[in-house]
PDB file of C-alpha atoms in Angstrom:
ATOM      1  CA  MET A  23       0.114   0.027  -0.056  1.00 63.00           C
ATOM      2  CA  ASP A  24       1.525   3.298  -1.280  1.00 72.00           C
ATOM      3  CA  ASN A  25       1.813   6.456   1.726  1.00 75.00           C
ATOM      4  CA  GLN A  26      -0.891   8.024   0.268  1.00 82.00           C
ATOM      5  CA  ALA A  27      -3.468   4.904   0.146  1.00 81.00           C
ATOM      6  CA  GLU A  28      -2.315   4.534   4.124  1.00 81.00           C
ATOM      7  CA  LYS A  29      -3.653   8.141   4.723  1.00 82.00           C
ATOM      8  CA  LYS A  30      -6.965   7.454   3.363  1.00 83.00           C
ATOM      9  CA  ALA A  31      -7.243   4.271   4.864  1.00 82.00           C
ATOM     10  CA  ALA A  32      -6.575   5.980   8.189  1.00 85.00           C
ATOM     11  CA  ALA A  33      -7.658   8.887   8.128  1.00 83.00           C
ATOM     12  CA  ASN A  34     -11.492   6.643   7.069  1.00 85.00           C
ATOM     13  CA  LEU A  35     -11.125   4.452  10.588  1.00 92.00           C
ATOM     14  CA  PRO A  36     -12.794   5.998  13.325  1.00 91.00           C
ATOM     15  CA  SER A  37     -11.682   8.407  15.884  1.00 93.00           C
ATOM     16  CA  LEU A  38     -11.912   6.468  18.779  1.00 93.00           C
ATOM     17  CA  VAL A  39      -9.717   3.488  16.853  1.00 95.00           C
ATOM     18  CA  LEU A  40      -7.676   5.522  15.842  1.00 95.00           C
ATOM     19  CA  ALA A  41      -7.152   7.268  19.095  1.00 95.00           C
ATOM     20  CA  TYR A  42      -6.849   2.829  20.088  1.00 95.00           C
ATOM     21  CA  ILE A  43      -3.803   2.429  18.317  1.00 97.00           C
ATOM     22  CA  GLY A  44      -2.459   6.193  19.373  1.00 96.00           C
ATOM     23  CA  ASP A  45      -2.436   5.279  23.074  1.00 94.00           C
ATOM     24  CA  SER A  46      -0.575   1.727  22.492  1.00 96.00           C
ATOM     25  CA  VAL A  47       1.910   3.999  20.138  1.00 97.00           C
ATOM     26  CA  TYR A  48       2.224   7.069  22.639  1.00 96.00           C
ATOM     27  CA  GLU A  49       3.053   4.392  25.620  1.00 95.00           C
ATOM     28  CA  LEU A  50       5.818   2.832  23.920  1.00 95.00           C
ATOM     29  CA  ALA A  51       8.183   5.560  22.984  1.00 96.00           C
ATOM     30  CA  VAL A  52       7.031   6.753  27.004  1.00 94.00           C
ATOM     31  CA  ARG A  53       8.964   3.486  28.113  1.00 93.00           C
ATOM     32  CA  GLU A  54      11.713   4.323  25.519  1.00 93.00           C
ATOM     33  CA  HIS A  55      12.212   7.207  26.260  1.00 93.00           C
ATOM     34  CA  VAL A  56      11.621   6.650  30.111  1.00 92.00           C
ATOM     35  CA  VAL A  57      14.396   4.218  29.514  1.00 92.00           C
ATOM     36  CA  LYS A  58      16.678   5.830  27.782  1.00 91.00           C
ATOM     37  CA  SER A  59      16.834   8.431  30.922  1.00 90.00           C
ATOM     38  CA  GLY A  60      19.247   6.273  32.664  1.00 88.00           C
ATOM     39  CA  VAL A  61      15.949   5.155  35.305  1.00 80.00           C
ATOM     40  CA  VAL A  62      16.446   1.096  35.445  1.00 81.00           C
ATOM     41  CA  LYS A  63      14.199   0.367  38.836  1.00 87.00           C
ATOM     42  CA  VAL A  64      10.847  -1.067  37.956  1.00 85.00           C
ATOM     43  CA  GLY A  65       8.950   1.023  40.092  1.00 81.00           C
ATOM     44  CA  ASN A  66      10.704   4.393  39.306  1.00 88.00           C
ATOM     45  CA  LEU A  67       9.910   3.636  35.455  1.00 88.00           C
ATOM     46  CA  HIS A  68       6.141   2.892  36.118  1.00 88.00           C
ATOM     47  CA  ASP A  69       6.363   6.277  37.799  1.00 89.00           C
ATOM     48  CA  LYS A  70       7.544   8.258  35.607  1.00 89.00           C
ATOM     49  CA  ALA A  71       6.049   6.309  32.750  1.00 89.00           C
ATOM     50  CA  VAL A  72       2.686   7.070  34.398  1.00 87.00           C
ATOM     51  CA  ALA A  73       3.488  10.636  34.726  1.00 86.00           C
ATOM     52  CA  TYR A  74       3.382  10.882  31.027  1.00 86.00           C
ATOM     53  CA  VAL A  75       0.281   9.065  29.833  1.00 87.00           C
ATOM     54  CA  ARG A  76      -1.957  10.228  32.420  1.00 86.00           C
ATOM     55  CA  ALA A  77      -4.334  12.473  30.483  1.00 86.00           C
ATOM     56  CA  GLU A  78      -3.959  15.904  32.293  1.00 87.00           C
ATOM     57  CA  ARG A  79      -0.329  15.406  31.199  1.00 87.00           C
ATOM     58  CA  GLN A  80      -1.665  14.251  27.129  1.00 87.00           C
ATOM     59  CA  SER A  81      -3.724  17.117  27.692  1.00 87.00           C
ATOM     60  CA  ALA A  82      -1.598  19.925  28.378  1.00 87.00           C
ATOM     61  CA  LEU A  83       1.002  18.286  26.080  1.00 84.00           C
ATOM     62  CA  PHE A  84      -0.939  18.864  23.058  1.00 87.00           C
ATOM     63  CA  THR A  85      -0.911  22.824  23.548  1.00 86.00           C
ATOM     64  CA  GLU A  86       2.900  22.476  23.143  1.00 85.00           C
ATOM     65  CA  ILE A  87       2.853  20.827  19.256  1.00 89.00           C
ATOM     66  CA  LYS A  88      -0.526  22.678  18.688  1.00 92.00           C
ATOM     67  CA  ALA A  89       1.440  25.505  16.538  1.00 92.00           C
ATOM     68  CA  LEU A  90       3.397  22.738  15.224  1.00 92.00           C
ATOM     69  CA  LEU A  91       0.954  20.859  13.418  1.00 95.00           C
ATOM     70  CA  SER A  92      -0.858  20.535   9.936  1.00 95.00           C
ATOM     71  CA  VAL A  93      -4.846  21.545   8.987  1.00 95.00           C
ATOM     72  CA  GLU A  94      -4.603  17.762   7.692  1.00 94.00           C
ATOM     73  CA  GLU A  95      -3.509  16.992  11.606  1.00 95.00           C
ATOM     74  CA  LEU A  96      -5.742  19.703  13.444  1.00 96.00           C
ATOM     75  CA  GLU A  97      -8.598  18.064  11.799  1.00 96.00           C
ATOM     76  CA  ILE A  98      -7.626  14.498  13.501  1.00 95.00           C
ATOM     77  CA  TYR A  99      -7.121  15.651  16.186  1.00 96.00           C
ATOM     78  CA  ARG A 100     -10.801  17.643  16.590  1.00 96.00           C
ATOM     79  CA  ARG A 101     -12.045  14.246  15.718  1.00 96.00           C
ATOM     80  CA  GLY A 102     -10.146  12.602  17.795  1.00 94.00           C
ATOM     81  CA  ARG A 103     -10.969  15.488  20.662  1.00 93.00           C
ATOM     82  CA  ASN A 104     -14.757  15.358  19.516  1.00 92.00           C
ATOM     83  CA  ALA A 105     -15.285  11.865  19.782  1.00 89.00           C
ATOM     84  CA  LYS A 106     -17.995  10.381  22.072  1.00 82.00           C
ATOM     85  CA  GLY A 107     -16.571   7.309  23.840  1.00 71.00           C
ATOM     86  CA  SER A 108     -18.503   5.098  26.509  1.00 67.00           C
ATOM     87  CA  HIS A 109     -14.874   5.359  28.946  1.00 69.00           C
ATOM     88  CA  GLN A 110     -14.271   8.221  31.307  1.00 69.00           C
ATOM     89  CA  PRO A 111     -11.349   8.075  33.726  1.00 69.00           C
ATOM     90  CA  PRO A 112     -12.476   9.306  37.309  1.00 72.00           C
ATOM     91  CA  HIS A 113      -9.334  11.593  38.018  1.00 76.00           C
ATOM     92  CA  ALA A 114      -9.590  13.773  34.808  1.00 77.00           C
ATOM     93  CA  SER A 115     -12.176  16.444  33.930  1.00 85.00           C
ATOM     94  CA  VAL A 116     -14.475  15.248  30.346  1.00 84.00           C
ATOM     95  CA  GLY A 117     -12.209  18.101  28.669  1.00 84.00           C
ATOM     96  CA  THR A 118      -9.428  17.084  29.744  1.00 87.00           C
ATOM     97  CA  TYR A 119      -9.580  13.448  28.575  1.00 87.00           C
ATOM     98  CA  ARG A 120     -11.189  14.720  25.646  1.00 90.00           C
ATOM     99  CA  ARG A 121      -8.425  16.775  24.842  1.00 91.00           C
ATOM    100  CA  ALA A 122      -6.040  13.780  25.162  1.00 91.00           C
ATOM    101  CA  THR A 123      -7.729  11.229  23.091  1.00 93.00           C
ATOM    102  CA  GLY A 124      -7.395  14.088  20.696  1.00 95.00           C
ATOM    103  CA  LEU A 125      -3.461  13.428  20.432  1.00 95.00           C
ATOM    104  CA  GLU A 126      -3.815   9.767  20.987  1.00 95.00           C
ATOM    105  CA  ALA A 127      -5.771   9.771  17.456  1.00 96.00           C
ATOM    106  CA  LEU A 128      -3.015  11.942  16.502  1.00 97.00           C
ATOM    107  CA  ILE A 129      -0.412   9.785  17.219  1.00 97.00           C
ATOM    108  CA  GLY A 130      -2.116   6.600  16.033  1.00 97.00           C
ATOM    109  CA  TYR A 131      -3.405   8.409  12.354  1.00 96.00           C
ATOM    110  CA  LEU A 132       0.889   9.647  11.790  1.00 96.00           C
ATOM    111  CA  TYR A 133       1.341   5.915  12.733  1.00 96.00           C
ATOM    112  CA  LEU A 134      -1.084   3.770  10.395  1.00 95.00           C
ATOM    113  CA  CYS A 135       0.232   6.310   7.722  1.00 95.00           C
ATOM    114  CA  ARG A 136       4.065   5.818   8.540  1.00 94.00           C
ATOM    115  CA  GLU A 137       5.379   8.787   9.121  1.00 94.00           C
ATOM    116  CA  GLN A 138       7.659   7.783  11.478  1.00 95.00           C
ATOM    117  CA  GLU A 139       9.769  11.213  10.752  1.00 95.00           C
ATOM    118  CA  ARG A 140       6.593  13.563  11.558  1.00 95.00           C
ATOM    119  CA  LEU A 141       6.301  11.232  14.783  1.00 95.00           C
ATOM    120  CA  ASP A 142       9.935  11.379  16.153  1.00 94.00           C
ATOM    121  CA  SER A 143      10.015  14.988  15.902  1.00 93.00           C
ATOM    122  CA  ILE A 144       6.085  15.104  17.919  1.00 92.00           C
ATOM    123  CA  PHE A 145       8.021  12.886  20.139  1.00 93.00           C
ATOM    124  CA  ALA A 146      10.945  14.920  20.955  1.00 91.00           C
ATOM    125  CA  VAL A 147       8.768  18.092  21.818  1.00 88.00           C
ATOM    126  CA  LEU A 148       6.530  16.042  24.539  1.00 85.00           C
ATOM    127  CA  PHE A 149       9.056  14.043  25.912  1.00 87.00           C
ATOM    128  CA  ARG A 150      11.397  17.361  26.322  1.00 82.00           C
ATOM    129  CA  GLU A 151      12.106  18.473  30.128  1.00 67.00           C
TER     130      GLU A 151
END
């Protein structure tokens, strides 16, 4: 499948499906980042990773990349943010959770489009200390 076909296929997926795959891609990127940062104790790895994957952090991190996104990427984010899901974590507001879902949808979309360089540039911003 060529890149245009992958983009079209990914763009036609439901937003929550993009967020589903994006959640996994983001989790793996976070774990890789935490390990590369030198943390080696499993409990510390978990604590540091949780700090990145919390809805509050994802929502806040979106503001760091918003200005860098294309119109197409912003549309994917908006679709994810506006998707109506049934899950609501107890420790996040609806708005915070939806913004985090939008970020995950964007990550899932870029992953399915095989846009690894773009993902790496976004992760570089998201993981700045």
